[in-house]
Amino acid sequence: MHECTPAYGDISALAAILDAFGEGLLVISPDNQVTCINSHLQHLLSIGRDALSGTDADQFISLALVPRICEESCRAEVLAFFSGRSRAADILCTMLSPGGEEQVHCSCRTVNEGPFQGTQIIRLSSGPYGFQRDFVPDTSAGTSILPGNGPGRPADTPEQRRMEEVLRESEDWYRFLVENLNEGIGLIDRGGVAAFANQRMADILGCPAAEIIGLPVSLFVDEEGARYLGEYLQNLDQNLREVFEFELIRKNGARIHTLMATTPINNADGTCRGFLAGVQDITPLERMRRQLRESEQKYRSLVELSAEATLIHCDGKIIYTNPAGMRLLGASRPEEVLGRAILDIVHPQARDTIEAINTRDLQEEAPLVELLVVRLDGTTVPVEGRGTQAFVDGHAAVQVVMRDITHRKHAEEQLQARNRHLLLLNQIIGASASAHSPEELMETALDLTLDLLGYDGGAIYCLDAGRSEVTLQSRRNMPDMCLERAGGILEESCGCTFATGFPCYLEQDRGQNAPASRLLQELGLTALACIPLVVESNVVGALLIGSRGQGSFSPDERTLLEAVGREIGAGILRGMLHQRLEAANREANLYLDILTHDIRNADNVANMYADLLIDELEGEAARHARKLKSGIKKSIEITANVATIRKIHESRAGLAPFDLHAIILNEIDHFPDLRIRYEGRSVEVFADDLLPQVFTNLIGNTAKHGGPAVEVTVAVEDLDERTVIVTVADTGPGVPDDAKETIFFRFEREGGRRGSQGLGLSICWMLTARYGGRVWVEDRVEGHPEEGAAFRFTLRKAGRCRRT
């Protein structure tokens, strides 16, 4: 039952005392040898007595004790004590015993003084809160623990003296263990008076051990504890071992929660002398237990009151559900759900997903999944939830928290439908804006409506100009007879679509008259929408949309289809207006051509006669004739500018490379009376045949305002690899700073006066912008506008440049 090393002599009596304890005890000598191990620990570790003789402590701990501890953290703490990294250890752990897993309290201590200094004591206790107390009779100092064998008895023989020495040594061992145990030990006589208290008991009560001895134990317990102890003292003769849990009162009045295990102490004749009490301070454990209860109550309240469904399943069976879970599954009582397989409430399409998430996956962050839950009545509910690992009665389980997302799914579907509707309208608007003809628009709109909304077929019909005949404009997945029946049946069924412009809906689910039902049956449809196409308050056609799967159109669908019909009508109207506008433009251009041609002819004739008058007249009359010629010249210039602006707006031709050098030389030839200096270079630029007009206007503007002595300089330079900058500078009166921004605006000129003379510079601005450049004016000499102006504009290169 025990094993002791020779270093401490024959201490079989001490070993017998250790064997009487209801907890495992292990003593290791300072030289790291297993000195004693009681029978309880041998049983707990499933080892025999012959396996311990001369065992090294490290080897015993690593091979016999530590492997029995289940928790890695607890094993590490025990090894840290034996390696000297920690001076003590108190842990709650799970050990593998012959009966299975068992919760034990492991206490490791080292004796720091006295004859056993350096000795290590390990205690493994089981029972309530990890402690079980089975005590043998104790003794106070100087009192023998064996009746009739007190240390003061005379030794009659050498054998008796040897036995007395062994007994004293055993009592020393016993006192050593009692004083170093991590629990209070007290001896109480039959009168309820303390006869002995170890140092741990003194620490628990906050009172020296010498003051405790001789005092009634009722002074240290509350009323409930005094009642328990009184009843126990009255029943001592029954030789009962009991465990109490009550509060002790310390000397300072503080209360501590304790666990007391009692064992009666009998004399040799069987008379009960009192009882041995082992007291453990479980205040921290009681605090933890109270906190655990509070936490469990809070958790249960939270789960029970939660609006989210909570299920717990173990081994694939549901073992718990909260009220929200019962509501989700359509149950009125928990018994309707408990015991069901978890996969029974999961839609078959989602079962593979649930089975793929095993308990090991739940040890980390569990994935949030969406799936369908099957209610008890067979209906399905979309839910969103995740599972987490849980433990129920020591067994691994899975806790699932789910929320009903029916409303969210419905909102998402509505949002998706709204997006499809908006996409449809946007695309039809785009098609309406880009279609080359109403026919193209109607065909595109029909295809978009069917593709984006998922209807089965449709057609668009139009009325002829006399509104007497219906013709098919576009059709998709509609039978041929639909055209034949459209006019008569729709008029008969609806009585309004073509006549008054109101939409009509033939729906199987809502009940229809005989002609409407017959039409749906003939067309193979369950619902048909007939939306009028209205242009300028006149019905010009109808959009027909049919479905073979749904028996009616929702209010949103009706609103959308009517909006599609209005947009198709608006597109047809835009096409008609565009055609009218083009006709009006052609007519206006015809009138403009006639006016320009006739005005130009009239101006040429007037100019010729003005020249004749100037030659024939003298004096004041000749001066008036020259003014007349100047006015005619302005009229010719205005007519030319208007023609140029018209060409700018009408031209559809793209830009092409033009030789800038040749254009400039040709324009200089048109002004033989001006002194023009040109720094020539050959370069091709992107432009059209109106580019010469820019130089005509800029140089002509200089000739007009500069006077006979004005000098003009034309220069072409590289701005960068892709751009050239052209400068037309003069020595004329210049442009004031406040006019540099507005001078290019149409009909603006110096002094803020409005007139047609500004057309020339406005044409320069329009043409340079057309070519991808810009035009502006600066002082020829910076800061001195009176010394002339410099008009600059940029053009994009179209080829390589070379010097000439």
PDB file of N, CA, C and O in Angstrom, residues 15-71:
ATOM      1  N   ALA A  15       3.293   5.743   7.139  1.00  0.00           N
ATOM      2  CA  ALA A  15       2.681   5.368   5.872  1.00  0.00           C
ATOM      3  C   ALA A  15       1.249   4.927   6.072  1.00  0.00           C
ATOM      4  O   ALA A  15       0.372   5.205   5.259  1.00  0.00           O
ATOM      5  N   ALA A  16       0.995   4.222   7.189  1.00  0.00           N
ATOM      6  CA  ALA A  16      -0.376   3.804   7.464  1.00  0.00           C
ATOM      7  C   ALA A  16      -1.273   5.004   7.662  1.00  0.00           C
ATOM      8  O   ALA A  16      -2.433   5.016   7.239  1.00  0.00           O
ATOM      9  N   ILE A  17      -0.726   6.038   8.327  1.00  0.00           N
ATOM     10  CA  ILE A  17      -1.513   7.262   8.519  1.00  0.00           C
ATOM     11  C   ILE A  17      -1.804   7.912   7.177  1.00  0.00           C
ATOM     12  O   ILE A  17      -2.931   8.341   6.902  1.00  0.00           O
ATOM     13  N   LEU A  18      -0.797   7.982   6.303  1.00  0.00           N
ATOM     14  CA  LEU A  18      -0.991   8.584   4.986  1.00  0.00           C
ATOM     15  C   LEU A  18      -2.017   7.809   4.175  1.00  0.00           C
ATOM     16  O   LEU A  18      -2.822   8.383   3.427  1.00  0.00           O
ATOM     17  N   ASP A  19      -2.013   6.464   4.334  1.00  0.00           N
ATOM     18  CA  ASP A  19      -2.969   5.651   3.596  1.00  0.00           C
ATOM     19  C   ASP A  19      -4.398   5.914   4.052  1.00  0.00           C
ATOM     20  O   ASP A  19      -5.342   5.705   3.298  1.00  0.00           O
ATOM     21  N   ALA A  20      -4.552   6.397   5.265  1.00  0.00           N
ATOM     22  CA  ALA A  20      -5.899   6.648   5.765  1.00  0.00           C
ATOM     23  C   ALA A  20      -6.512   7.904   5.178  1.00  0.00           C
ATOM     24  O   ALA A  20      -7.720   8.104   5.272  1.00  0.00           O
ATOM     25  N   PHE A  21      -5.712   8.785   4.616  1.00  0.00           N
ATOM     26  CA  PHE A  21      -6.259  10.003   4.016  1.00  0.00           C
ATOM     27  C   PHE A  21      -7.031   9.652   2.747  1.00  0.00           C
ATOM     28  O   PHE A  21      -6.602   8.813   1.958  1.00  0.00           O
ATOM     29  N   GLY A  22      -8.160  10.329   2.546  1.00  0.00           N
ATOM     30  CA  GLY A  22      -8.976  10.110   1.361  1.00  0.00           C
ATOM     31  C   GLY A  22      -8.529  10.952   0.182  1.00  0.00           C
ATOM     32  O   GLY A  22      -9.359  11.381  -0.615  1.00  0.00           O
ATOM     33  N   GLU A  23      -7.260  11.255   0.092  1.00  0.00           N
ATOM     34  CA  GLU A  23      -6.707  12.038  -1.011  1.00  0.00           C
ATOM     35  C   GLU A  23      -5.320  11.536  -1.306  1.00  0.00           C
ATOM     36  O   GLU A  23      -4.674  10.894  -0.459  1.00  0.00           O
ATOM     37  N   GLY A  24      -4.827  11.766  -2.514  1.00  0.00           N
ATOM     38  CA  GLY A  24      -3.518  11.294  -2.893  1.00  0.00           C
ATOM     39  C   GLY A  24      -2.418  12.164  -2.325  1.00  0.00           C
ATOM     40  O   GLY A  24      -2.470  13.397  -2.444  1.00  0.00           O
ATOM     41  N   LEU A  25      -1.409  11.554  -1.683  1.00  0.00           N
ATOM     42  CA  LEU A  25      -0.288  12.292  -1.107  1.00  0.00           C
ATOM     43  C   LEU A  25       1.010  11.695  -1.622  1.00  0.00           C
ATOM     44  O   LEU A  25       1.186  10.484  -1.688  1.00  0.00           O
ATOM     45  N   LEU A  26       1.944  12.610  -1.995  1.00  0.00           N
ATOM     46  CA  LEU A  26       3.247  12.210  -2.513  1.00  0.00           C
ATOM     47  C   LEU A  26       4.297  13.065  -1.826  1.00  0.00           C
ATOM     48  O   LEU A  26       4.166  14.298  -1.767  1.00  0.00           O
ATOM     49  N   VAL A  27       5.366  12.408  -1.263  1.00  0.00           N
ATOM     50  CA  VAL A  27       6.459  13.120  -0.585  1.00  0.00           C
ATOM     51  C   VAL A  27       7.743  12.808  -1.343  1.00  0.00           C
ATOM     52  O   VAL A  27       8.065  11.640  -1.585  1.00  0.00           O
ATOM     53  N   ILE A  28       8.468  13.879  -1.711  1.00  0.00           N
ATOM     54  CA  ILE A  28       9.724  13.751  -2.439  1.00  0.00           C
ATOM     55  C   ILE A  28      10.820  14.353  -1.591  1.00  0.00           C
ATOM     56  O   ILE A  28      10.723  15.500  -1.120  1.00  0.00           O
ATOM     57  N   SER A  29      11.903  13.602  -1.388  1.00  0.00           N
ATOM     58  CA  SER A  29      13.004  14.031  -0.528  1.00  0.00           C
ATOM     59  C   SER A  29      13.832  15.108  -1.219  1.00  0.00           C
ATOM     60  O   SER A  29      13.734  15.303  -2.431  1.00  0.00           O
ATOM     61  N   PRO A  30      14.660  15.834  -0.439  1.00  0.00           N
ATOM     62  CA  PRO A  30      15.503  16.877  -1.036  1.00  0.00           C
ATOM     63  C   PRO A  30      16.456  16.343  -2.088  1.00  0.00           C
ATOM     64  O   PRO A  30      16.891  17.091  -2.958  1.00  0.00           O
ATOM     65  N   ASP A  31      16.795  15.014  -2.000  1.00  0.00           N
ATOM     66  CA  ASP A  31      17.692  14.458  -3.025  1.00  0.00           C
ATOM     67  C   ASP A  31      16.913  13.928  -4.223  1.00  0.00           C
ATOM     68  O   ASP A  31      17.416  13.115  -4.997  1.00  0.00           O
ATOM     69  N   ASN A  32      15.658  14.368  -4.363  1.00  0.00           N
ATOM     70  CA  ASN A  32      14.837  14.100  -5.557  1.00  0.00           C
ATOM     71  C   ASN A  32      14.510  12.615  -5.699  1.00  0.00           C
ATOM     72  O   ASN A  32      14.496  12.070  -6.789  1.00  0.00           O
ATOM     73  N   GLN A  33      14.205  11.982  -4.562  1.00  0.00           N
ATOM     74  CA  GLN A  33      13.754  10.597  -4.580  1.00  0.00           C
ATOM     75  C   GLN A  33      12.323  10.541  -4.043  1.00  0.00           C
ATOM     76  O   GLN A  33      11.944  11.324  -3.157  1.00  0.00           O
ATOM     77  N   VAL A  34      11.517   9.623  -4.594  1.00  0.00           N
ATOM     78  CA  VAL A  34      10.166   9.421  -4.080  1.00  0.00           C
ATOM     79  C   VAL A  34      10.283   8.778  -2.704  1.00  0.00           C
ATOM     80  O   VAL A  34      10.751   7.645  -2.572  1.00  0.00           O
ATOM     81  N   THR A  35       9.887   9.494  -1.653  1.00  0.00           N
ATOM     82  CA  THR A  35      10.001   8.995  -0.280  1.00  0.00           C
ATOM     83  C   THR A  35       8.770   8.208   0.116  1.00  0.00           C
ATOM     84  O   THR A  35       8.860   7.083   0.596  1.00  0.00           O
ATOM     85  N   CYS A  36       7.595   8.816  -0.079  1.00  0.00           N
ATOM     86  CA  CYS A  36       6.353   8.149   0.286  1.00  0.00           C
ATOM     87  C   CYS A  36       5.272   8.485  -0.724  1.00  0.00           C
ATOM     88  O   CYS A  36       5.215   9.601  -1.234  1.00  0.00           O
ATOM     89  N   ILE A  37       4.396   7.502  -0.962  1.00  0.00           N
ATOM     90  CA  ILE A  37       3.214   7.702  -1.787  1.00  0.00           C
ATOM     91  C   ILE A  37       2.116   6.819  -1.207  1.00  0.00           C
ATOM     92  O   ILE A  37       2.321   5.633  -0.979  1.00  0.00           O
ATOM     93  N   ASN A  38       0.981   7.441  -0.863  1.00  0.00           N
ATOM     94  CA  ASN A  38      -0.055   6.665  -0.187  1.00  0.00           C
ATOM     95  C   ASN A  38      -0.854   5.834  -1.184  1.00  0.00           C
ATOM     96  O   ASN A  38      -0.734   5.979  -2.400  1.00  0.00           O
ATOM     97  N   SER A  39      -1.693   4.951  -0.605  1.00  0.00           N
ATOM     98  CA  SER A  39      -2.426   4.005  -1.445  1.00  0.00           C
ATOM     99  C   SER A  39      -3.438   4.702  -2.342  1.00  0.00           C
ATOM    100  O   SER A  39      -3.728   4.237  -3.447  1.00  0.00           O
ATOM    101  N   HIS A  40      -4.025   5.821  -1.861  1.00  0.00           N
ATOM    102  CA  HIS A  40      -5.028   6.528  -2.685  1.00  0.00           C
ATOM    103  C   HIS A  40      -4.404   7.023  -3.995  1.00  0.00           C
ATOM    104  O   HIS A  40      -5.013   6.906  -5.064  1.00  0.00           O
ATOM    105  N   LEU A  41      -3.168   7.542  -3.914  1.00  0.00           N
ATOM    106  CA  LEU A  41      -2.520   8.036  -5.123  1.00  0.00           C
ATOM    107  C   LEU A  41      -2.084   6.883  -6.010  1.00  0.00           C
ATOM    108  O   LEU A  41      -2.127   6.977  -7.240  1.00  0.00           O
ATOM    109  N   GLN A  42      -1.658   5.756  -5.353  1.00  0.00           N
ATOM    110  CA  GLN A  42      -1.316   4.581  -6.164  1.00  0.00           C
ATOM    111  C   GLN A  42      -2.523   4.118  -6.977  1.00  0.00           C
ATOM    112  O   GLN A  42      -2.413   3.792  -8.161  1.00  0.00           O
ATOM    113  N   HIS A  43      -3.675   4.116  -6.337  1.00  0.00           N
ATOM    114  CA  HIS A  43      -4.890   3.708  -7.056  1.00  0.00           C
ATOM    115  C   HIS A  43      -5.246   4.709  -8.154  1.00  0.00           C
ATOM    116  O   HIS A  43      -5.644   4.323  -9.250  1.00  0.00           O
ATOM    117  N   LEU A  44      -5.115   6.001  -7.828  1.00  0.00           N
ATOM    118  CA  LEU A  44      -5.445   7.035  -8.800  1.00  0.00           C
ATOM    119  C   LEU A  44      -4.561   6.939 -10.043  1.00  0.00           C
ATOM    120  O   LEU A  44      -5.016   7.158 -11.167  1.00  0.00           O
ATOM    121  N   LEU A  45      -3.275   6.573  -9.837  1.00  0.00           N
ATOM    122  CA  LEU A  45      -2.324   6.502 -10.952  1.00  0.00           C
ATOM    123  C   LEU A  45      -2.208   5.092 -11.525  1.00  0.00           C
ATOM    124  O   LEU A  45      -1.431   4.881 -12.478  1.00  0.00           O
ATOM    125  N   SER A  46      -2.928   4.137 -10.902  1.00  0.00           N
ATOM    126  CA  SER A  46      -2.905   2.746 -11.387  1.00  0.00           C
ATOM    127  C   SER A  46      -1.486   2.183 -11.412  1.00  0.00           C
ATOM    128  O   SER A  46      -1.015   1.636 -12.416  1.00  0.00           O
ATOM    129  N   ILE A  47      -0.776   2.321 -10.306  1.00  0.00           N
ATOM    130  CA  ILE A  47       0.592   1.793 -10.220  1.00  0.00           C
ATOM    131  C   ILE A  47       0.665   0.850  -9.027  1.00  0.00           C
ATOM    132  O   ILE A  47      -0.087   0.976  -8.039  1.00  0.00           O
ATOM    133  N   GLY A  48       1.582  -0.109  -9.062  1.00  0.00           N
ATOM    134  CA  GLY A  48       1.772  -1.066  -7.973  1.00  0.00           C
ATOM    135  C   GLY A  48       2.871  -0.630  -7.030  1.00  0.00           C
ATOM    136  O   GLY A  48       3.723   0.199  -7.352  1.00  0.00           O
ATOM    137  N   ARG A  49       2.888  -1.240  -5.846  1.00  0.00           N
ATOM    138  CA  ARG A  49       3.883  -0.848  -4.830  1.00  0.00           C
ATOM    139  C   ARG A  49       5.284  -1.246  -5.238  1.00  0.00           C
ATOM    140  O   ARG A  49       6.247  -0.557  -4.907  1.00  0.00           O
ATOM    141  N   ASP A  50       5.433  -2.313  -6.009  1.00  0.00           N
ATOM    142  CA  ASP A  50       6.778  -2.762  -6.372  1.00  0.00           C
ATOM    143  C   ASP A  50       7.423  -1.861  -7.404  1.00  0.00           C
ATOM    144  O   ASP A  50       8.640  -1.944  -7.620  1.00  0.00           O
ATOM    145  N   ALA A  51       6.670  -1.016  -8.047  1.00  0.00           N
ATOM    146  CA  ALA A  51       7.220  -0.182  -9.125  1.00  0.00           C
ATOM    147  C   ALA A  51       7.845   1.099  -8.601  1.00  0.00           C
ATOM    148  O   ALA A  51       8.360   1.879  -9.381  1.00  0.00           O
ATOM    149  N   LEU A  52       7.820   1.316  -7.257  1.00  0.00           N
ATOM    150  CA  LEU A  52       8.242   2.619  -6.738  1.00  0.00           C
ATOM    151  C   LEU A  52       9.562   2.577  -6.000  1.00  0.00           C
ATOM    152  O   LEU A  52      10.098   3.625  -5.652  1.00  0.00           O
ATOM    153  N   SER A  53      10.079   1.446  -5.702  1.00  0.00           N
ATOM    154  CA  SER A  53      11.283   1.355  -4.890  1.00  0.00           C
ATOM    155  C   SER A  53      12.452   2.038  -5.586  1.00  0.00           C
ATOM    156  O   SER A  53      12.822   1.675  -6.695  1.00  0.00           O
ATOM    157  N   GLY A  54      13.015   3.067  -4.900  1.00  0.00           N
ATOM    158  CA  GLY A  54      14.178   3.780  -5.429  1.00  0.00           C
ATOM    159  C   GLY A  54      13.903   4.589  -6.671  1.00  0.00           C
ATOM    160  O   GLY A  54      14.820   4.857  -7.436  1.00  0.00           O
ATOM    161  N   THR A  55      12.643   4.971  -6.846  1.00  0.00           N
ATOM    162  CA  THR A  55      12.294   5.697  -8.078  1.00  0.00           C
ATOM    163  C   THR A  55      12.808   7.126  -8.028  1.00  0.00           C
ATOM    164  O   THR A  55      12.639   7.825  -7.016  1.00  0.00           O
ATOM    165  N   ASP A  56      13.403   7.582  -9.134  1.00  0.00           N
ATOM    166  CA  ASP A  56      13.810   8.979  -9.255  1.00  0.00           C
ATOM    167  C   ASP A  56      12.551   9.832  -9.424  1.00  0.00           C
ATOM    168  O   ASP A  56      11.639   9.496 -10.195  1.00  0.00           O
ATOM    169  N   ALA A  57      12.490  10.962  -8.715  1.00  0.00           N
ATOM    170  CA  ALA A  57      11.270  11.787  -8.717  1.00  0.00           C
ATOM    171  C   ALA A  57      10.963  12.330 -10.108  1.00  0.00           C
ATOM    172  O   ALA A  57       9.804  12.348 -10.531  1.00  0.00           O
ATOM    173  N   ASP A  58      11.985  12.833 -10.813  1.00  0.00           N
ATOM    174  CA  ASP A  58      11.754  13.371 -12.156  1.00  0.00           C
ATOM    175  C   ASP A  58      11.156  12.313 -13.076  1.00  0.00           C
ATOM    176  O   ASP A  58      10.227  12.583 -13.851  1.00  0.00           O
ATOM    177  N   GLN A  59      11.724  11.089 -12.979  1.00  0.00           N
ATOM    178  CA  GLN A  59      11.220  10.021 -13.833  1.00  0.00           C
ATOM    179  C   GLN A  59       9.780   9.667 -13.470  1.00  0.00           C
ATOM    180  O   GLN A  59       8.931   9.454 -14.334  1.00  0.00           O
ATOM    181  N   PHE A  60       9.492   9.615 -12.162  1.00  0.00           N
ATOM    182  CA  PHE A  60       8.130   9.286 -11.723  1.00  0.00           C
ATOM    183  C   PHE A  60       7.123  10.358 -12.169  1.00  0.00           C
ATOM    184  O   PHE A  60       6.043  10.036 -12.662  1.00  0.00           O
ATOM    185  N   ILE A  61       7.525  11.628 -12.018  1.00  0.00           N
ATOM    186  CA  ILE A  61       6.616  12.719 -12.384  1.00  0.00           C
ATOM    187  C   ILE A  61       6.329  12.703 -13.886  1.00  0.00           C
ATOM    188  O   ILE A  61       5.184  12.823 -14.330  1.00  0.00           O
ATOM    189  N   SER A  62       7.398  12.556 -14.689  1.00  0.00           N
ATOM    190  CA  SER A  62       7.247  12.642 -16.142  1.00  0.00           C
ATOM    191  C   SER A  62       6.564  11.430 -16.741  1.00  0.00           C
ATOM    192  O   SER A  62       5.883  11.531 -17.762  1.00  0.00           O
ATOM    193  N   LEU A  63       6.710  10.228 -16.085  1.00  0.00           N
ATOM    194  CA  LEU A  63       6.160   9.017 -16.675  1.00  0.00           C
ATOM    195  C   LEU A  63       4.835   8.592 -16.052  1.00  0.00           C
ATOM    196  O   LEU A  63       3.976   8.025 -16.735  1.00  0.00           O
ATOM    197  N   ALA A  64       4.659   8.860 -14.756  1.00  0.00           N
ATOM    198  CA  ALA A  64       3.476   8.348 -14.068  1.00  0.00           C
ATOM    199  C   ALA A  64       2.432   9.414 -13.766  1.00  0.00           C
ATOM    200  O   ALA A  64       1.235   9.163 -13.859  1.00  0.00           O
ATOM    201  N   LEU A  65       2.877  10.632 -13.404  1.00  0.00           N
ATOM    202  CA  LEU A  65       1.927  11.645 -12.939  1.00  0.00           C
ATOM    203  C   LEU A  65       1.459  12.566 -14.071  1.00  0.00           C
ATOM    204  O   LEU A  65       0.252  12.676 -14.352  1.00  0.00           O
ATOM    205  N   VAL A  66       2.412  13.246 -14.736  1.00  0.00           N
ATOM    206  CA  VAL A  66       2.048  14.273 -15.720  1.00  0.00           C
ATOM    207  C   VAL A  66       1.211  13.708 -16.878  1.00  0.00           C
ATOM    208  O   VAL A  66       0.240  14.350 -17.305  1.00  0.00           O
ATOM    209  N   PRO A  67       1.508  12.539 -17.438  1.00  0.00           N
ATOM    210  CA  PRO A  67       0.682  12.043 -18.544  1.00  0.00           C
ATOM    211  C   PRO A  67      -0.782  11.831 -18.175  1.00  0.00           C
ATOM    212  O   PRO A  67      -1.635  11.765 -19.049  1.00  0.00           O
ATOM    213  N   ARG A  68      -1.060  11.714 -16.836  1.00  0.00           N
ATOM    214  CA  ARG A  68      -2.449  11.516 -16.422  1.00  0.00           C
ATOM    215  C   ARG A  68      -3.245  12.821 -16.417  1.00  0.00           C
ATOM    216  O   ARG A  68      -4.474  12.800 -16.318  1.00  0.00           O
ATOM    217  N   ILE A  69      -2.549  13.963 -16.492  1.00  0.00           N
ATOM    218  CA  ILE A  69      -3.230  15.260 -16.462  1.00  0.00           C
ATOM    219  C   ILE A  69      -3.665  15.611 -17.882  1.00  0.00           C
ATOM    220  O   ILE A  69      -2.854  15.607 -18.805  1.00  0.00           O
ATOM    221  N   CYS A  70      -4.950  15.934 -18.059  1.00  0.00           N
ATOM    222  CA  CYS A  70      -5.494  16.155 -19.404  1.00  0.00           C
ATOM    223  C   CYS A  70      -5.104  17.510 -19.982  1.00  0.00           C
ATOM    224  O   CYS A  70      -4.787  17.627 -21.166  1.00  0.00           O
ATOM    225  N   GLU A  71      -5.143  18.574 -19.174  1.00  0.00           N
ATOM    226  CA  GLU A  71      -4.931  19.925 -19.702  1.00  0.00           C
ATOM    227  C   GLU A  71      -3.450  20.217 -19.877  1.00  0.00           C
ATOM    228  O   GLU A  71      -2.652  19.997 -18.955  1.00  0.00           O
TER     229      GLU A  71
END
